[in-house]
GROMACS .gro file of C-alpha atoms in nm:
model
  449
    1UNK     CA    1  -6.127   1.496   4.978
    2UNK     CA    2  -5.931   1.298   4.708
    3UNK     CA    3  -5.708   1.158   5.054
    4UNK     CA    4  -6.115   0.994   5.183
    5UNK     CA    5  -6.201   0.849   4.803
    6UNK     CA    6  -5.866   0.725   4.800
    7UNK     CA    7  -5.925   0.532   5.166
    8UNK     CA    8  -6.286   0.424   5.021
    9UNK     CA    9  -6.121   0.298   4.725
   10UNK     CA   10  -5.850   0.096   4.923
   11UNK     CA   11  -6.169  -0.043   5.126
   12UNK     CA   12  -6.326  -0.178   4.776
   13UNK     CA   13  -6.006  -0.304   4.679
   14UNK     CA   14  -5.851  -0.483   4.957
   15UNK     CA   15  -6.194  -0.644   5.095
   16UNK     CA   16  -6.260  -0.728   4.752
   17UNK     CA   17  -6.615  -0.557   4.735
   18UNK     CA   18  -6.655  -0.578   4.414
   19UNK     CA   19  -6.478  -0.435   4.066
   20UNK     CA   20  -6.508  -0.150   3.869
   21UNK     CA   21  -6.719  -0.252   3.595
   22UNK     CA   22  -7.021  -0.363   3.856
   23UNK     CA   23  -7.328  -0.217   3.906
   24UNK     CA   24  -7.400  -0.134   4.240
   25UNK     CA   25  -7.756  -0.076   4.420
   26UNK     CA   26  -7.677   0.235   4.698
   27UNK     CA   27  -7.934   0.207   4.982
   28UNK     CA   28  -8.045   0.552   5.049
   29UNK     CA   29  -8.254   0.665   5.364
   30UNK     CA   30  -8.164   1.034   5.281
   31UNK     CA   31  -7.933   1.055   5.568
   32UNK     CA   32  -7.607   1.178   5.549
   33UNK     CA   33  -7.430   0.858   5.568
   34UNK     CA   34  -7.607   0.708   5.280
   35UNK     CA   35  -7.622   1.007   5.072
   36UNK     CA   36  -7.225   1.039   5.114
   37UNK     CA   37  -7.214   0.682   4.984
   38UNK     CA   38  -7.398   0.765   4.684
   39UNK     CA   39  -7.198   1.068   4.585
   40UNK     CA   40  -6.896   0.873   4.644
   41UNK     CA   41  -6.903   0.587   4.450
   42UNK     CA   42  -7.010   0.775   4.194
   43UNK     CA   43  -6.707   1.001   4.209
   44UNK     CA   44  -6.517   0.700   4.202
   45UNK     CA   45  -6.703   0.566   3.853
   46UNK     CA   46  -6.910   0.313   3.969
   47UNK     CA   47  -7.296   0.258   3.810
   48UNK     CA   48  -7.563   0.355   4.101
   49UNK     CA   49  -7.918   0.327   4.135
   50UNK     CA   50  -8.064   0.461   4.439
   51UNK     CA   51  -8.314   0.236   4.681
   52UNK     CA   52  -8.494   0.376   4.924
   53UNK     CA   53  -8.830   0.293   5.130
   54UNK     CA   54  -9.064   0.564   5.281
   55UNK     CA   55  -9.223   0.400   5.579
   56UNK     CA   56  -9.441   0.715   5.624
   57UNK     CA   57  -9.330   0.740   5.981
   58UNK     CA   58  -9.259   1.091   6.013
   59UNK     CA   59  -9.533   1.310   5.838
   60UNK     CA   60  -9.371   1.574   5.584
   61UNK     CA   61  -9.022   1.470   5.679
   62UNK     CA   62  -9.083   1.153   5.528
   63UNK     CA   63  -9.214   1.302   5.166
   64UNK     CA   64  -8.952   1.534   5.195
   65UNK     CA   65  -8.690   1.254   5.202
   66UNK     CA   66  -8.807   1.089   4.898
   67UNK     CA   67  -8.824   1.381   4.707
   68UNK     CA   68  -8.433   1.470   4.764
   69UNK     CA   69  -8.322   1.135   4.658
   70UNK     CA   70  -8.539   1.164   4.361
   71UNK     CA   71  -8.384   1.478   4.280
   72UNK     CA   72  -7.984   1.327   4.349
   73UNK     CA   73  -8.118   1.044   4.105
   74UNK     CA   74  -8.228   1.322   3.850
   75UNK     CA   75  -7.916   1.500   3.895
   76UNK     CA   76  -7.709   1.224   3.891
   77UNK     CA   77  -7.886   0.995   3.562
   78UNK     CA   78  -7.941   0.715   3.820
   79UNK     CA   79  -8.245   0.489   3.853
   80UNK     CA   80  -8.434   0.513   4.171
   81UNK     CA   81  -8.645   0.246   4.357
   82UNK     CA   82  -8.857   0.394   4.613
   83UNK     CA   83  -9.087   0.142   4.817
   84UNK     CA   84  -9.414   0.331   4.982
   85UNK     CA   85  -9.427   0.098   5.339
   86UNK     CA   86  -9.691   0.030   5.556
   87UNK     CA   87  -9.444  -0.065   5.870
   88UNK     CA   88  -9.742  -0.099   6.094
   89UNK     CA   89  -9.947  -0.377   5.921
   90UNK     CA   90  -9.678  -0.574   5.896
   91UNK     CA   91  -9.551  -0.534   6.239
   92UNK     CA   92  -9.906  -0.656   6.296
   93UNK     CA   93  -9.967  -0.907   6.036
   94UNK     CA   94  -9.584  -1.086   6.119
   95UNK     CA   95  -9.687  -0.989   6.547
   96UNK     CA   96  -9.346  -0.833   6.523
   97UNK     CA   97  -9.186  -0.528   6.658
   98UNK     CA   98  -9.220  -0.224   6.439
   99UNK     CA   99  -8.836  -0.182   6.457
  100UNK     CA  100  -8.814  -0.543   6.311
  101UNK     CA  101  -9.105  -0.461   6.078
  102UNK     CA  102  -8.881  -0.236   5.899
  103UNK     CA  103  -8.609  -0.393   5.878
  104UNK     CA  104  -8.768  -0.685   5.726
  105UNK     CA  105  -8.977  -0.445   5.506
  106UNK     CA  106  -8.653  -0.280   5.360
  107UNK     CA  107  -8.429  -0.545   5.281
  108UNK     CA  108  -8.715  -0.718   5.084
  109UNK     CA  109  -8.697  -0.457   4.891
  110UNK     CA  110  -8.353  -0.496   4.848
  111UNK     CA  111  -8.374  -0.799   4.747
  112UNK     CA  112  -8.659  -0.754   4.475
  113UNK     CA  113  -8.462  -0.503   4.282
  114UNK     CA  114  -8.193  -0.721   4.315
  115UNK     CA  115  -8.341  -1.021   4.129
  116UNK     CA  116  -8.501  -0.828   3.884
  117UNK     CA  117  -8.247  -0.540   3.788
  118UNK     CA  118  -7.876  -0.622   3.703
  119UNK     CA  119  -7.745  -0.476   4.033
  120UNK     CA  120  -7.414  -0.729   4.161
  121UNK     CA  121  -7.440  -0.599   4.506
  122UNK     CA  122  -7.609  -0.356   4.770
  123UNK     CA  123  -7.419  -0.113   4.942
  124UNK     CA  124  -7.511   0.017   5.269
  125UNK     CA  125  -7.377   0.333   5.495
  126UNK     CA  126  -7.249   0.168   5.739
  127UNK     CA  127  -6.906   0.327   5.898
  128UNK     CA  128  -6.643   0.344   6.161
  129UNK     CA  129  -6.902   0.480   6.413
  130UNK     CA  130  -7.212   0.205   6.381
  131UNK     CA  131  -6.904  -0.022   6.413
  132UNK     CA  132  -6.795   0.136   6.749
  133UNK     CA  133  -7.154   0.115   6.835
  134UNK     CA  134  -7.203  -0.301   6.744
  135UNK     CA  135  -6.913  -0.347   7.017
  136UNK     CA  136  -7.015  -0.175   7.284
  137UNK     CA  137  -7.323  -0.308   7.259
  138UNK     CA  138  -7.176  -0.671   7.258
  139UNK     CA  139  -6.977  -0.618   7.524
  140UNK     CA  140  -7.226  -0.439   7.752
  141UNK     CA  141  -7.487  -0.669   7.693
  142UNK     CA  142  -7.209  -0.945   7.823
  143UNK     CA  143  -7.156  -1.160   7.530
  144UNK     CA  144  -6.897  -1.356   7.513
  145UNK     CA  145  -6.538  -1.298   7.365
  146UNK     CA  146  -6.617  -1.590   7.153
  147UNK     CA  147  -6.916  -1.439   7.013
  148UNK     CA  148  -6.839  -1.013   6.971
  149UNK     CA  149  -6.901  -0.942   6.603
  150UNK     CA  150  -6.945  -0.601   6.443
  151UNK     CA  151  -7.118  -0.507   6.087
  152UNK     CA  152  -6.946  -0.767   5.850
  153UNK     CA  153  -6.763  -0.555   5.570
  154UNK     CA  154  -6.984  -0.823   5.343
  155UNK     CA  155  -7.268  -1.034   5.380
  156UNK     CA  156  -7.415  -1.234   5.069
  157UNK     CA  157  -7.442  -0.941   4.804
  158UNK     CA  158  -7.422  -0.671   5.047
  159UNK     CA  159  -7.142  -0.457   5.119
  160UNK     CA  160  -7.036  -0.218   5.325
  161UNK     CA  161  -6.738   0.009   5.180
  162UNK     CA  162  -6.744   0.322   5.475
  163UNK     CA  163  -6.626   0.052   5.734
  164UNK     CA  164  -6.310   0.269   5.778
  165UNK     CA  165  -6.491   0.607   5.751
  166UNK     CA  166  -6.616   0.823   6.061
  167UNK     CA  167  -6.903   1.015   6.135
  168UNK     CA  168  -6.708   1.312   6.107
  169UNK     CA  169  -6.535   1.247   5.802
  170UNK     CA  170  -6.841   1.222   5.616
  171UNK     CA  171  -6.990   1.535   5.798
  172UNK     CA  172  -6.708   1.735   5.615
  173UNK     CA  173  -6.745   1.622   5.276
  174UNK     CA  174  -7.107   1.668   5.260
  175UNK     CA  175  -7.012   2.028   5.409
  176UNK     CA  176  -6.718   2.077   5.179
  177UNK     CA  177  -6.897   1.959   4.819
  178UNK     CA  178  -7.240   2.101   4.946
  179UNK     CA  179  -7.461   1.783   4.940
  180UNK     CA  180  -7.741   1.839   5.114
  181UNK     CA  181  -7.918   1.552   5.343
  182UNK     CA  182  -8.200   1.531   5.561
  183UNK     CA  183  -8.195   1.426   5.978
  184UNK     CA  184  -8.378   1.193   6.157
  185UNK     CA  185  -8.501   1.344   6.447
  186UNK     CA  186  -8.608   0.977   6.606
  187UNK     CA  187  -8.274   0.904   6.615
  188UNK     CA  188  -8.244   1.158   6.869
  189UNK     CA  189  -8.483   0.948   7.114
  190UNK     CA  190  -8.296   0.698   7.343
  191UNK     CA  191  -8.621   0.469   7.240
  192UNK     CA  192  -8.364   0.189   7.136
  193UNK     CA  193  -8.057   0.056   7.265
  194UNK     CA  194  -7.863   0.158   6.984
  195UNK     CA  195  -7.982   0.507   7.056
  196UNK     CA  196  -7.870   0.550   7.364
  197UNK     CA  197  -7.506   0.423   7.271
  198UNK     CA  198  -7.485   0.644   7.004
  199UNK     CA  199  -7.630   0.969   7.167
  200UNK     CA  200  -7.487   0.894   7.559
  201UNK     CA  201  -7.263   0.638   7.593
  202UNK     CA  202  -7.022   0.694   7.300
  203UNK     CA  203  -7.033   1.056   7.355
  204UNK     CA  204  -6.898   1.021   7.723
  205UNK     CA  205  -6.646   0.782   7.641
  206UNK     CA  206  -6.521   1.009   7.366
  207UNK     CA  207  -6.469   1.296   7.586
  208UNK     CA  208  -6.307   1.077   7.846
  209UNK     CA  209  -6.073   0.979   7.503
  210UNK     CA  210  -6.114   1.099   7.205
  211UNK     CA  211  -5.977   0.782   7.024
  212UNK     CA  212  -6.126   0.542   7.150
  213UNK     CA  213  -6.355   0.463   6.851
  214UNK     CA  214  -6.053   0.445   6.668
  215UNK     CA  215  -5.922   0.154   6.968
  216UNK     CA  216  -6.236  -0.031   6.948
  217UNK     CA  217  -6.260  -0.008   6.555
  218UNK     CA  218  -5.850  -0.165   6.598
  219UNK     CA  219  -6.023  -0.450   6.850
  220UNK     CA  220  -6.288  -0.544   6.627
  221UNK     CA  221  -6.024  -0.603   6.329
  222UNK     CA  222  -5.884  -0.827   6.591
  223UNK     CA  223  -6.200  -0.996   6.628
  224UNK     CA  224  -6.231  -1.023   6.274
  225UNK     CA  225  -5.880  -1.175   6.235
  226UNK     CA  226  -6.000  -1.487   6.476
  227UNK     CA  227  -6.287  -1.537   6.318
  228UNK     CA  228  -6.090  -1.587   5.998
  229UNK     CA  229  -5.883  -1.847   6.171
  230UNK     CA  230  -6.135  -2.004   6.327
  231UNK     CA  231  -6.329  -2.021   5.970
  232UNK     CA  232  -6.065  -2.205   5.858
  233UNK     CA  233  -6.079  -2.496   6.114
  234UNK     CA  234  -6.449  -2.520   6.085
  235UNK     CA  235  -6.467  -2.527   5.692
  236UNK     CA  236  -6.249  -2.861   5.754
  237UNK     CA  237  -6.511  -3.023   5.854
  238UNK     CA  238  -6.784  -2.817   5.755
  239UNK     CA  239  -6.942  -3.078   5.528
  240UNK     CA  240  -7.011  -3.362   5.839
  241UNK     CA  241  -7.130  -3.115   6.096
  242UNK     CA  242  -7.339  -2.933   5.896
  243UNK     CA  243  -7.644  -3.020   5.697
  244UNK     CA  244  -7.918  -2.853   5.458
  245UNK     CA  245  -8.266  -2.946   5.311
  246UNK     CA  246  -8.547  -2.774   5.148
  247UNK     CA  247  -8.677  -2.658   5.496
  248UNK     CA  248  -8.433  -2.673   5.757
  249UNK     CA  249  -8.044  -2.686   5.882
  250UNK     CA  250  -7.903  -2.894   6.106
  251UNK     CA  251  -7.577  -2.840   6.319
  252UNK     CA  252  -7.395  -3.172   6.483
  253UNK     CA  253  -7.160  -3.059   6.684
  254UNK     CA  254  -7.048  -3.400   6.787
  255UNK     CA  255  -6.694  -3.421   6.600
  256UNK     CA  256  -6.613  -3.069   6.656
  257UNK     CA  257  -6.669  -3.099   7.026
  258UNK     CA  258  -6.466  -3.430   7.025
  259UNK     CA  259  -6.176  -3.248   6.850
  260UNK     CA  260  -6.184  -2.883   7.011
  261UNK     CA  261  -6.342  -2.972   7.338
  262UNK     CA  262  -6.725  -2.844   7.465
  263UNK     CA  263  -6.566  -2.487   7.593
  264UNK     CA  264  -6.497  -2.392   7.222
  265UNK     CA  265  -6.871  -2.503   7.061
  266UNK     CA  266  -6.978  -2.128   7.092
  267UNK     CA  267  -6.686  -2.025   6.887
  268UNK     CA  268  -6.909  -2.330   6.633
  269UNK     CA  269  -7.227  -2.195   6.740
  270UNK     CA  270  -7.178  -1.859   6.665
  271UNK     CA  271  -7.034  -1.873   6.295
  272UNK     CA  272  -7.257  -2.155   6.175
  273UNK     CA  273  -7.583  -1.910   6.275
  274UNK     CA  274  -7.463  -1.629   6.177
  275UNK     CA  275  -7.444  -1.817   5.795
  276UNK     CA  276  -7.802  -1.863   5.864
  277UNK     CA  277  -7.900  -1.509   5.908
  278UNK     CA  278  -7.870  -1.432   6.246
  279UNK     CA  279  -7.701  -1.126   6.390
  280UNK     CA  280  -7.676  -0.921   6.710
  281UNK     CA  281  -7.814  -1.067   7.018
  282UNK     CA  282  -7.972  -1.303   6.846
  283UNK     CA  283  -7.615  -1.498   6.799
  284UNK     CA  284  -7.556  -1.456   7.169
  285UNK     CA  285  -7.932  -1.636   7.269
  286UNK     CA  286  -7.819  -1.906   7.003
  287UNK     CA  287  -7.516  -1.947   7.213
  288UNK     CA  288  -7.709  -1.997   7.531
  289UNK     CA  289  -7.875  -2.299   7.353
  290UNK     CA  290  -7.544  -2.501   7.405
  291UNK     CA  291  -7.622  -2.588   7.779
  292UNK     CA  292  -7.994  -2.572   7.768
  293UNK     CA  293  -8.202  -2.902   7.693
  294UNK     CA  294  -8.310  -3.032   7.402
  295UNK     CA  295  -8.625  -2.929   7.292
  296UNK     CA  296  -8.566  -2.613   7.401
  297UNK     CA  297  -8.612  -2.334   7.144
  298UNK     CA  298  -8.550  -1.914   7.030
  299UNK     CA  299  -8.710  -1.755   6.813
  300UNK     CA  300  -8.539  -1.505   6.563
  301UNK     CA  301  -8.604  -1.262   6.301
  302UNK     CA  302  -8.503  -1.541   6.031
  303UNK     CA  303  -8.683  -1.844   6.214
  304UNK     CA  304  -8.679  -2.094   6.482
  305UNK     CA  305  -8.356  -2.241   6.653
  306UNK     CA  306  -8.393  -2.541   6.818
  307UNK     CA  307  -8.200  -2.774   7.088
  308UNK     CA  308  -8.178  -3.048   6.960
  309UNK     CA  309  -7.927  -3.378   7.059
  310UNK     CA  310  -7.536  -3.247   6.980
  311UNK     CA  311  -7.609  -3.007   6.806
  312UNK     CA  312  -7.904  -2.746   6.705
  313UNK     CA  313  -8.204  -2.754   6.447
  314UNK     CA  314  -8.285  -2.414   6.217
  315UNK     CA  315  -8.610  -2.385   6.055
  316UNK     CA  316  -8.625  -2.048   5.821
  317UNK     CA  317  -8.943  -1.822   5.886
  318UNK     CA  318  -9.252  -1.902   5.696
  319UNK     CA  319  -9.441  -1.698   5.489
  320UNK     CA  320  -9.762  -1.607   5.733
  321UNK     CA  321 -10.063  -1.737   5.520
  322UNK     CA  322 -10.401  -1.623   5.560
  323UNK     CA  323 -10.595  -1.942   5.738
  324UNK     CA  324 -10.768  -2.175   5.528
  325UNK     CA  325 -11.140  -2.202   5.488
  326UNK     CA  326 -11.319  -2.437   5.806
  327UNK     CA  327 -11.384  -2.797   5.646
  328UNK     CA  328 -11.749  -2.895   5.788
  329UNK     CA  329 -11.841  -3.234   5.801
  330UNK     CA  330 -12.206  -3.359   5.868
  331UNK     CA  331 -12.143  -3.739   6.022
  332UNK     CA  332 -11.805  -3.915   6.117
  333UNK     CA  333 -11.758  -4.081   5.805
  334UNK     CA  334 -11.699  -4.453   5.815
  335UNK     CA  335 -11.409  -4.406   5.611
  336UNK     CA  336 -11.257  -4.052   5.477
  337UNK     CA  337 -10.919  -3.897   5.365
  338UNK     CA  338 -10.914  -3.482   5.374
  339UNK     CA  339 -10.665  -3.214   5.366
  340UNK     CA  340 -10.608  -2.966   5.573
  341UNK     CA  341 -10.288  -2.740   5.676
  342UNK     CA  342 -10.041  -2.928   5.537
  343UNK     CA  343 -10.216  -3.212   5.759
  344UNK     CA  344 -10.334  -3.549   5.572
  345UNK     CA  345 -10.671  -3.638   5.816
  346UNK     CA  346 -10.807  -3.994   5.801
  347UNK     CA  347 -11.168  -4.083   5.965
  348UNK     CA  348 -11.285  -4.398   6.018
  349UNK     CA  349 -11.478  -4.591   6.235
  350UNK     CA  350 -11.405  -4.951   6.422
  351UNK     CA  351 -11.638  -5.165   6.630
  352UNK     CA  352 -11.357  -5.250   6.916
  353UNK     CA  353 -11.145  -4.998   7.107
  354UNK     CA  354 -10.807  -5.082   7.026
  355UNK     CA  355 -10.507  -4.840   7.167
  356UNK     CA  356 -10.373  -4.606   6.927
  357UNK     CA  357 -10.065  -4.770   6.779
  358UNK     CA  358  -9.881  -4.409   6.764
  359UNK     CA  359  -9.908  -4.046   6.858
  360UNK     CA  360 -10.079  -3.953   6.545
  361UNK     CA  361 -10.376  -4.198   6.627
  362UNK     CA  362 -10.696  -4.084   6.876
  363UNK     CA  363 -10.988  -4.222   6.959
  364UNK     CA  364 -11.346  -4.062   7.062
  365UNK     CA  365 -11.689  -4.183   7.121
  366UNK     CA  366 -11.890  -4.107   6.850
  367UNK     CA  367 -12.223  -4.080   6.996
  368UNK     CA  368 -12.086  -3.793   7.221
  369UNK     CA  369 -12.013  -3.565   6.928
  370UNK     CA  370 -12.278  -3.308   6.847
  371UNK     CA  371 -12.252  -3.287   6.446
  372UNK     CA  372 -12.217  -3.120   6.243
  373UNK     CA  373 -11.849  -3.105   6.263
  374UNK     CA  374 -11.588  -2.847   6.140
  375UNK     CA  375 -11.201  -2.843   6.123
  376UNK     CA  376 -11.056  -2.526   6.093
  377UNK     CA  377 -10.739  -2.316   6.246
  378UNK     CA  378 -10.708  -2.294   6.577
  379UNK     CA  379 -10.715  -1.935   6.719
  380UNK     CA  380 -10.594  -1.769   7.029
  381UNK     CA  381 -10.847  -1.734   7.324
  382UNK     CA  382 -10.924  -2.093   7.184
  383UNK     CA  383 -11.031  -2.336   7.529
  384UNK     CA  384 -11.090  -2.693   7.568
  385UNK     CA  385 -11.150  -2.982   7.843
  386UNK     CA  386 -10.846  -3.231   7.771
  387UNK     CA  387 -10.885  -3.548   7.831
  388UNK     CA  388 -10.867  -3.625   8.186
  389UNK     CA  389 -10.865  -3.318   8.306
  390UNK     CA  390 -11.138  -3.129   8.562
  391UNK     CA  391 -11.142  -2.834   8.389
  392UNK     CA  392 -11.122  -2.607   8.059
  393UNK     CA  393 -10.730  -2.506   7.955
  394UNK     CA  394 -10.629  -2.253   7.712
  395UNK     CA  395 -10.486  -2.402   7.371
  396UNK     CA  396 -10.200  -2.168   7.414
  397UNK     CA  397 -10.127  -2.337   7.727
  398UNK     CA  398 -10.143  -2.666   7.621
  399UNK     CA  399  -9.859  -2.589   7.303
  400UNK     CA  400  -9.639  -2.431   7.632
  401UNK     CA  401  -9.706  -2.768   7.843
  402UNK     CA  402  -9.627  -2.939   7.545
  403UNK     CA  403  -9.274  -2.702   7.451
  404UNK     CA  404  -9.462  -2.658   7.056
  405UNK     CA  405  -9.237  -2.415   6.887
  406UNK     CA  406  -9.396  -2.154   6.695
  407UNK     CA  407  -9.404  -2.363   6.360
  408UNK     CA  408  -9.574  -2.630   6.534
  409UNK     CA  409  -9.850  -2.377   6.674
  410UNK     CA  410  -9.874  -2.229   6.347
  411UNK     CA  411  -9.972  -2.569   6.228
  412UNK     CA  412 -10.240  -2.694   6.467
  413UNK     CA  413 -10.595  -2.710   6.398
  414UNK     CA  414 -10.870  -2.781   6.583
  415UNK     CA  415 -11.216  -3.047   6.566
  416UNK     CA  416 -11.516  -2.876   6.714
  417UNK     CA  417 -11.889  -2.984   6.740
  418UNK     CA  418 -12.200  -2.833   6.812
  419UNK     CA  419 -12.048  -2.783   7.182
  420UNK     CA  420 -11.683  -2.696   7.202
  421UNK     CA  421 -11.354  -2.803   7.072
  422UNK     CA  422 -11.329  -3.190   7.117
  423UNK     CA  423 -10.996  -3.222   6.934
  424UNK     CA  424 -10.646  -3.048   6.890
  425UNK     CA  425 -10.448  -3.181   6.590
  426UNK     CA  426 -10.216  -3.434   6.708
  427UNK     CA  427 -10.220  -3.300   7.100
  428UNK     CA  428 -10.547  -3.393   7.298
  429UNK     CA  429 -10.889  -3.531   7.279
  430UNK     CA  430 -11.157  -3.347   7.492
  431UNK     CA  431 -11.269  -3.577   7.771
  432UNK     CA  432 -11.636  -3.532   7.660
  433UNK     CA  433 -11.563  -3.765   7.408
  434UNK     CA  434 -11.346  -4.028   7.562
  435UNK     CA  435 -11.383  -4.405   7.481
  436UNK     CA  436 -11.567  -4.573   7.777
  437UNK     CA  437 -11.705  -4.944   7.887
  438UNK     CA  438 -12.051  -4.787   7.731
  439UNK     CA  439 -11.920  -4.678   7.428
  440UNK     CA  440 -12.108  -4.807   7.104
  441UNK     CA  441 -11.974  -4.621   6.799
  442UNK     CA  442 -11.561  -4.583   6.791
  443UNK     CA  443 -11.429  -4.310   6.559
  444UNK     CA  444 -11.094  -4.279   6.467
  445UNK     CA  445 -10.868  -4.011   6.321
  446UNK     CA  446 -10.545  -4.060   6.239
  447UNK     CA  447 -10.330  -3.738   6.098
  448UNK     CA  448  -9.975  -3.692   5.916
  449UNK     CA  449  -9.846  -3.400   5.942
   0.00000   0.00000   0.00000
């Protein structure tokens, strides 16, 4: 046992984790990864305080769960942080998987108690095993060389000290110093990919050898010790390729690619996103971007990548805000400034029909509108007749025709009359109200997004 705190230890140490005199925030399911973590940086001196979220999935199990770690906290003297979740509203309310849901759901609540307690860092249970796992899974799902990544030992203030610890290791201790834990019986289900590694795949290619999680734990070092390299020759010219304001990122990849040559931008690709937040496949489908056109766009768990010319455009997830209130307007006012969405909307109205000098600009006759009108959200199952066409489309359609990414369909709102929808933010007019030869009264709108 002292041989395995000793190894942890060396882990802390030689990664540089974090010192002896930090606080450190233990994320605790109730598993027997995480509760070995607990026990064991405590053995080793470290300050704890135990997080832990009860998503309510599992009926008693879950209570059951929360009550052990409340008792290790009482046991130990450490402060607990337990999070009651509602996974399923806000795998709903985000339209996201419920996998995703929670993910989300617990590292926000990571990050809560880490602004307002004086935790330095979050440790998570991550060991030799999940590690075995992450490469498989790269390799099998046929990602490139240039792209295979495992856990990171560290990202931002979270760390991951049982790197170099196996399943089996930590089975023993528990056994050996009588720590009890509770199981998971849906990780038993081959519901997920990772799943079905763990509980077929893995176990097969153990009995064909047993070290091979050792040999692929050795290969991912190797991985490791590229990417170091290649940090280095990136951070030389980290500052002119990459760029960062209030709301999005920007990656040229124009001097790279002139240095390096085109056949080592995913090597680029991969690192810069993965500073962004993304992780998994989701670095792979970043990859893919490289030969797609611009315009072309993924999106992740952290927000929207986009193609864009040499190089690639990241906008961070935004908060999902309840709609705002419908504006209703009783006449088309001759001249009128409103608000709406983040939108600046300007009415007014002009004798002669002169083209719109920019995309923002449209043109309708006014004596085809059935007033009173109202702005508001658009919503799906939303239809209109565009202008020129024969028949009604789908808004959703129209943002696909139109390759909107899913901030710009956030965004949209809609003009509708007595009748129908006669306008969609800065997309289409409906051809009910299209300027003709007969037309008397010319409204404009103008918006600014």
């Amino acid at each position: 046992m002292k041989e395995l705190l000793s190894r942890l230890a060396s882990t802390i140490r030689n990664c540089d984790l974090m010192a002896p005199d930090q606080e450190v925030l233990v994320a605790v399911s109730g598993g027997p990864d995480s509760v070995f973590l607990a026990w064991a940086l405590r053995e080793l001196g470290y300050s704890i305080g135990l997080a832990h979220v009860n998503y309510h999935l599992r009926g008693q199990d879950s209570e059951n769960e929360e009550s052990l770690i409340r008792e290790y906290a009482r046991q130990w003297n450490a402060p607990v942080f337990v999070c009651n979740a509602e996974p399923h509203e806000y795998a709903r309310l985000h339209k996201t998987s419920l996998q995703v849901a929670c993910r989300n759901i617990r590292y926000e609540w990571f990050e809560q108690i880490l602004e307002t307690q004086d935790f330095d860092c979050c440790a998570t249970a991550h060991h030799i095993n999940d590690q075995a796992e992450s490469v498989l899974m790269s390799l099998i799902r046929g990602n490139s060389e240039s792209v295979i990544r495992g856990i990171p030992v560290q990202r931002g203030p979270y760390i991951r000290p049982l790197v170099e610890i196996s399943k089996s290791e930590i089975l023993m201790a528990l056994q050996e110093n009588g720590l009890a834990y509770s199981l998971d019986y849906t990780n038993e289900k081959n519901d997920y990919l990772r799943n079905q590694f763990r509980n077929q795949v893995i176990p097969l290619l153990v009995e064909i050898n047993p070290t091979v999680e050792s040999h692929l734990q050795k290969r991912l070092l190797w991985y490791q010790q590229q990417q170091t390299f290649i940090r280095k020759i990136i951070d030389a010219d980290r500052k002119k390729m990459i760029s960062q304001s209030e709301k999005t990122f920007r990656l040229n990849w124009g001097i790279f690619e002139k240095k390096y040559g085109a056949e080592h931008l995913p090597v680029l690709v991969a690192e810069t996103v993965s500073g962004w937040g993304l992780h998994g496949n989701e670095i792979w489908q970043s990859v893919s971007l490289i030969e797609s056109q611009p315009g072309k766009w993924i999106e992740t768990t952290e927000g929207t990548l986009t193609r864009i010319r040499n190089g690639l455009l990241f906008q961070p997830q935004i908060e999902n805000l309840p709609p705002e209130p419908p504006l209703v307007i009783e006449h088309f006012p001759e001249e009128k400034n409103l608000s709406f969405g983040g939108w600046k909307i300007v009415f007014s109205v002009q004798k002669t029909a002169v083209l719109p000098a920019f995309h923002g600009e449209h043109l309708m006759d006014i004596d085809m509108i059935r007033f009173p009108l109202r702005i508001r959200s658009w919503q799906e199952g939303d239809r209109m007749k565009p202008l020129g066409m024969k028949g009604q489309k789908k808004l959703s359609d129209i943002f696909t025709d139109n390759k909107s990414d899913p901030r710009a369909k956030a965004k949209a709102f809609v003009l509708e009359d007595q009748e129908g929808i006669i306008f969609l933010s800065e997309y289409r007019i409906a051809d009910r109200v299209k300027i003709t030869a007969a037309s008397q009264q010319i409204g404009k709108i103008v918006i600014y997004g």
